[in-house]
C-alpha atoms as a printed R data frame, in Angstrom:
    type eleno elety resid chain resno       x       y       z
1   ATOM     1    CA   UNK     A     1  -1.562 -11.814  -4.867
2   ATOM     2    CA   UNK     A     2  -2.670  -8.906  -2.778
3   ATOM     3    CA   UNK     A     3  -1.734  -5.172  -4.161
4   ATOM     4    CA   UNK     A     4  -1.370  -3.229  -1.471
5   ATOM     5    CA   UNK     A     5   1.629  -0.087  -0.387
6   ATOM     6    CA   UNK     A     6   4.118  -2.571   0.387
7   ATOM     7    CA   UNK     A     7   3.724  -3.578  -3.469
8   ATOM     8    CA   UNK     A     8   5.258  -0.100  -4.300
9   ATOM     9    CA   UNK     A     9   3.062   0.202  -7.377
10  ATOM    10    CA   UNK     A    10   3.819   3.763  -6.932
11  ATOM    11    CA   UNK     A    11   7.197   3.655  -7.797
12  ATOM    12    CA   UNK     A    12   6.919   0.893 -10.369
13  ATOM    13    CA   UNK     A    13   4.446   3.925 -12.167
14  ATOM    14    CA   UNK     A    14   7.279   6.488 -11.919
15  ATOM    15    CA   UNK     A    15   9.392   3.726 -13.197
16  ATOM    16    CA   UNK     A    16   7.214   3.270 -16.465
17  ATOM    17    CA   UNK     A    17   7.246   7.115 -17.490
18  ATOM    18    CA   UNK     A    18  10.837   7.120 -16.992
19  ATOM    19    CA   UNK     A    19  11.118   3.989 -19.762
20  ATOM    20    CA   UNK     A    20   8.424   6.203 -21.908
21  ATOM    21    CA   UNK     A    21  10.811   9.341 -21.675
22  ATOM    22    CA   UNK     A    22  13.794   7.159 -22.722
23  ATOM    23    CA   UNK     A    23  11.321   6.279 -25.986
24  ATOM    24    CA   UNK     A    24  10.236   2.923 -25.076
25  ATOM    25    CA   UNK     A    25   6.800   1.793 -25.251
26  ATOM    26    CA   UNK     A    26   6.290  -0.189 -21.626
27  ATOM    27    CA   UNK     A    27   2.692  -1.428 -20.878
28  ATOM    28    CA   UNK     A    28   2.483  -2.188 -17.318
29  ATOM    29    CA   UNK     A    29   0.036  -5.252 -16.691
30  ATOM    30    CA   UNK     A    30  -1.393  -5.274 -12.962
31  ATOM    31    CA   UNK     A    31  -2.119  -8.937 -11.306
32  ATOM    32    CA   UNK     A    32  -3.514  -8.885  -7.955
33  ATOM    33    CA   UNK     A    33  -6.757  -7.801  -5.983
34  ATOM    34    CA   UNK     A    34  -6.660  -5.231  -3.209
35  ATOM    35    CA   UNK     A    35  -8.941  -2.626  -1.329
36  ATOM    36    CA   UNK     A    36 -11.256  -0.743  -3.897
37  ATOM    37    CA   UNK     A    37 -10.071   2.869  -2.602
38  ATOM    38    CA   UNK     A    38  -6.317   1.946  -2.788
39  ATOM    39    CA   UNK     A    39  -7.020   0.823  -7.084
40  ATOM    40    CA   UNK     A    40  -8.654   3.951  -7.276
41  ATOM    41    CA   UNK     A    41  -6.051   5.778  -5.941
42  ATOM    42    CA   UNK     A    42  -3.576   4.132  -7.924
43  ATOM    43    CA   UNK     A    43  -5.342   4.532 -11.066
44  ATOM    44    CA   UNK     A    44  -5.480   8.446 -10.074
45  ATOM    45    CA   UNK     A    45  -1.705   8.794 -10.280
46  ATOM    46    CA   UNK     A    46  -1.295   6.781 -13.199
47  ATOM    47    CA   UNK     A    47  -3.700   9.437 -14.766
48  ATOM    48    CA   UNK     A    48  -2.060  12.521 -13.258
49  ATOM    49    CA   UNK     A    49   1.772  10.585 -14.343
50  ATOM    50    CA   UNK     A    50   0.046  10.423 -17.911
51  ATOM    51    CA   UNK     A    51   0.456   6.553 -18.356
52  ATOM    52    CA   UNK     A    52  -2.549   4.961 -17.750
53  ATOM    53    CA   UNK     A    53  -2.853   3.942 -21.283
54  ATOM    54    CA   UNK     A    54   0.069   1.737 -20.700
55  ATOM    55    CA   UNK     A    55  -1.504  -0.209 -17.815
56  ATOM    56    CA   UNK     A    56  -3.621  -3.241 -17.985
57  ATOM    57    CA   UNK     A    57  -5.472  -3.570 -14.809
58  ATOM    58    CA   UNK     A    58  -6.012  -7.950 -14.638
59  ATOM    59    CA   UNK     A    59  -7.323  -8.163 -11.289
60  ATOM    60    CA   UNK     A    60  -7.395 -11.514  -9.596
61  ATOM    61    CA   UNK     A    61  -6.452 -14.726 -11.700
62  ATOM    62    CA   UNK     A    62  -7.053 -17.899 -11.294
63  ATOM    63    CA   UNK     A    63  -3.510 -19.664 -10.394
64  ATOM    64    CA   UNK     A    64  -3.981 -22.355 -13.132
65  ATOM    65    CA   UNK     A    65  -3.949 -19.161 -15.362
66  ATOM    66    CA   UNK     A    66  -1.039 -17.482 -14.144
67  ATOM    67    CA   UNK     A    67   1.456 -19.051 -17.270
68  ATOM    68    CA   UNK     A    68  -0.944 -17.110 -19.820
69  ATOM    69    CA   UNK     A    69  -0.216 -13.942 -18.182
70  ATOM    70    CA   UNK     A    70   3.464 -14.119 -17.854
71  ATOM    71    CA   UNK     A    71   3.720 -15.282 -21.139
72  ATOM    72    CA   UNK     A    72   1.904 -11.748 -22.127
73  ATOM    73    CA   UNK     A    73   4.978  -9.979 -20.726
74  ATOM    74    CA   UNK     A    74   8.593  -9.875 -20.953
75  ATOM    75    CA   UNK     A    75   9.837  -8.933 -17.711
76  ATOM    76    CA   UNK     A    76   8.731  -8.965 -14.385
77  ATOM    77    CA   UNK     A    77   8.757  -6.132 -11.884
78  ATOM    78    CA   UNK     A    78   9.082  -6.269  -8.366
79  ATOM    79    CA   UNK     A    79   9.493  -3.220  -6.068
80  ATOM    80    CA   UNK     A    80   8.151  -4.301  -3.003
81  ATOM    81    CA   UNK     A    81   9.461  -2.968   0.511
82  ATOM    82    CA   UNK     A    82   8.983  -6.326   2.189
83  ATOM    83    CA   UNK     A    83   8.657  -9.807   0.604
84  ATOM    84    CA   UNK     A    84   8.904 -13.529   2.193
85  ATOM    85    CA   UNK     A    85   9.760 -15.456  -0.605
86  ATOM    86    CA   UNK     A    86   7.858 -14.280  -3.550
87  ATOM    87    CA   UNK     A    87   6.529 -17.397  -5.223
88  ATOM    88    CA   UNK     A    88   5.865 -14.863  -8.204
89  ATOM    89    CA   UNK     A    89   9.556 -14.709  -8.791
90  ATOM    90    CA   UNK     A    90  10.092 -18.383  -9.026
91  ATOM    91    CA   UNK     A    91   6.850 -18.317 -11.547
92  ATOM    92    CA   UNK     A    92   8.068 -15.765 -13.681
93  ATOM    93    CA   UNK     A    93  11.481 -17.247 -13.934
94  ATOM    94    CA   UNK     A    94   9.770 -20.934 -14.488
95  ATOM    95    CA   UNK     A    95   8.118 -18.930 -17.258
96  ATOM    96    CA   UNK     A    96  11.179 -17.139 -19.106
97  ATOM    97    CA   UNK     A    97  10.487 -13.941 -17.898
98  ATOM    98    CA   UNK     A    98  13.305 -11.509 -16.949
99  ATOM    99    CA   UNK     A    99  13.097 -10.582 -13.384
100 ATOM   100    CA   UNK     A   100  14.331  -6.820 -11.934
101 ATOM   101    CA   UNK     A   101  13.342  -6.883  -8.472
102 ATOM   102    CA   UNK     A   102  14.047  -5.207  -4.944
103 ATOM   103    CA   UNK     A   103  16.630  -6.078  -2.243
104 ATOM   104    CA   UNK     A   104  13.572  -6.713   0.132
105 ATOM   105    CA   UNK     A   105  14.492 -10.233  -0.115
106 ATOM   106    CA   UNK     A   106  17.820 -11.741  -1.195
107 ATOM   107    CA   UNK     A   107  17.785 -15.816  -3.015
108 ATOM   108    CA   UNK     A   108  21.359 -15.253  -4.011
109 ATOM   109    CA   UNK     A   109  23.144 -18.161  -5.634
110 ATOM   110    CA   UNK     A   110  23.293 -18.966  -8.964
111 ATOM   111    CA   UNK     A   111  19.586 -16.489  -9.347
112 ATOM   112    CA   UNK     A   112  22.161 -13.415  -9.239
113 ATOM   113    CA   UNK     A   113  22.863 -14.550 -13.178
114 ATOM   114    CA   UNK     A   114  19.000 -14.316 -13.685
115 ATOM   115    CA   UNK     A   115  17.447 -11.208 -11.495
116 ATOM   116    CA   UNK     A   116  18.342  -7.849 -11.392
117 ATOM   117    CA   UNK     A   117  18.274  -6.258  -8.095
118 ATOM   118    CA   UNK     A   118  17.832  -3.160  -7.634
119 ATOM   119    CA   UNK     A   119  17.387  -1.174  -3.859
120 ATOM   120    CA   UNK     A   120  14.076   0.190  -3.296
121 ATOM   121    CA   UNK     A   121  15.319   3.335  -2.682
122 ATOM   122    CA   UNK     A   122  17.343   3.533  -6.001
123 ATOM   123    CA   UNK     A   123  15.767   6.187  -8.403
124 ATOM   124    CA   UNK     A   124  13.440   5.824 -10.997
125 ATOM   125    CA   UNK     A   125  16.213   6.691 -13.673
126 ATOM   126    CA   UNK     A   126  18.370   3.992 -12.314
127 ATOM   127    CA   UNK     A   127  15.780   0.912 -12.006
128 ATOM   128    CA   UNK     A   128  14.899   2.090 -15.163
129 ATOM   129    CA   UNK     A   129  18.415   1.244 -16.553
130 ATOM   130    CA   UNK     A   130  18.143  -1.986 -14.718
131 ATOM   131    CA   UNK     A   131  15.220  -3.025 -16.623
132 ATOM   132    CA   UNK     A   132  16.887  -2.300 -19.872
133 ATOM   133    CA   UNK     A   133  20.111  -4.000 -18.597
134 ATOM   134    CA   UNK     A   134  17.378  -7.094 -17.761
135 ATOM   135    CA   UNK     A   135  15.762  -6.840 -21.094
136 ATOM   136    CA   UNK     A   136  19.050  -7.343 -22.910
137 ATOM   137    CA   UNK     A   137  20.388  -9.711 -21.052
138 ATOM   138    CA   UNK     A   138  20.622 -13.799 -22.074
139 ATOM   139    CA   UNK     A   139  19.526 -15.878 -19.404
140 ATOM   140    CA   UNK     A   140  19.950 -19.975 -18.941
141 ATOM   141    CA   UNK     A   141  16.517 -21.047 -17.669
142 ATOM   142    CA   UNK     A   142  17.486 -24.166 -17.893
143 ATOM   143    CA   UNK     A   143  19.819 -24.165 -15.213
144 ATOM   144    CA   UNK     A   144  17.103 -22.697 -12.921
145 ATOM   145    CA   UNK     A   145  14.099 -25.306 -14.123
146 ATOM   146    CA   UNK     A   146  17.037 -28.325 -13.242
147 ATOM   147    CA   UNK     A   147  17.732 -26.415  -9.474
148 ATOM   148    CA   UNK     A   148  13.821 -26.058  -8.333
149 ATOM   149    CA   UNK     A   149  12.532 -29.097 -10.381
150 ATOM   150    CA   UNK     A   150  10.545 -31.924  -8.784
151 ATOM   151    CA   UNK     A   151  12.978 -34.689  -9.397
152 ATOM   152    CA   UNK     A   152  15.765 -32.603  -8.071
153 ATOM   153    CA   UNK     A   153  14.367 -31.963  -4.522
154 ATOM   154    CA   UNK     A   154  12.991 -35.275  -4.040
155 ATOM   155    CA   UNK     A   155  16.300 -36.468  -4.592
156 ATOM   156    CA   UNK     A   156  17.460 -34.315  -2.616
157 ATOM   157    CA   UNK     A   157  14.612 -35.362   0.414
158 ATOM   158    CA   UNK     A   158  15.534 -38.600   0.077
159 ATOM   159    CA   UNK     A   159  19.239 -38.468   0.098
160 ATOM   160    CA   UNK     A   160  18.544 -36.622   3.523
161 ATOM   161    CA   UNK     A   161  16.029 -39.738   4.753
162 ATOM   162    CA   UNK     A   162  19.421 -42.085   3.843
163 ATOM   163    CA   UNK     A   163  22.183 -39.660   5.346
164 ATOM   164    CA   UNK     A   164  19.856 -39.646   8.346
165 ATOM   165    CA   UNK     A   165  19.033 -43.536   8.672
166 ATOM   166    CA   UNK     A   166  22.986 -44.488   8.113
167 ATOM   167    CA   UNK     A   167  23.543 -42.061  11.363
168 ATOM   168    CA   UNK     A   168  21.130 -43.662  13.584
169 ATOM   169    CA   UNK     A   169  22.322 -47.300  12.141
170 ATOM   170    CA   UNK     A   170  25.878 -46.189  13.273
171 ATOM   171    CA   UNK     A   171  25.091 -45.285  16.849
């Protein structure tokens, strides 16, 4: 993906110290290329917050690659201010990572048992608690793998191909 402000990598930073003050030992791993200035301002505040030893900058990664990386990690982060539909959600869940992530979307359904949602503009203190809450929290992937799988939505496609050819047989 691209890391840019909309990312909020800011906030995810103030996040982090906020975990380290609570005495937990979060390393941050970064996916995603952006503007040179921008990663060099970011890696300035993570210097000045005192956690960039806890970051692993990864750059760009090859999609085929992608399952190494979230098996790395245990949760994923998301604070961005505006998302589509984040296909690194979906990943991370495929991958049995915990999700917290902002409002800046909304999947609803059954995903409110898996992701933690927090508001962008919650504090650091409280998204922090979120990410413990996360952390701790047993999740059924299997449910989710069955809902998105391949199988599932072409069954679904072609249930809608016979729904639709019975209605134009009937007319």
């Amino acid at each position: 993906g691209i890391l840019g402000e909309r990312k909020n990598v800011e906030k995810i930073f103030s996040v982090i110290k906020v975990l380290a003050e609570k005495g937990m030992s979060p390393i941050l791993t970064i996916v995603g290329r952006g503007d040179k200035n921008y990663i060099s301002k970011l890696k300035s505040i993570s210097k000045d917050l005192d956690i960039d030893k806890r970051i692993i900058w990864k750059g760009y990664i090859p999609y085929p690659q992608l399952p190494n990386v979230y098996a790395e990690n245990d949760i994923l982060l998301l604070l961005s201010h505006s998302e589509g539909l984040p296909k690194v959600l979906l990943e991370a869940i495929s991958c049995g990572l915990k999700v917290v992530s902002s409002r800046s979307f909304y999947l609803g359904g059954f995903l409110n048992e898996i992701v933690e949602w927090v508001d962008v503009e919650d504090d650091e203190e409280k998204i922090a608690d979120q990410i413990i809450k996360a952390l701790n929290k047993e999740i059924n992937i299997e449910r989710f793998r069955q809902e998105y799988s391949w199988s599932k939505k072409e069954q679904e496609i072609d249930d809608i191909y016979k729904r639709s050819r019975e209605k134009m047989t009937i007319q």
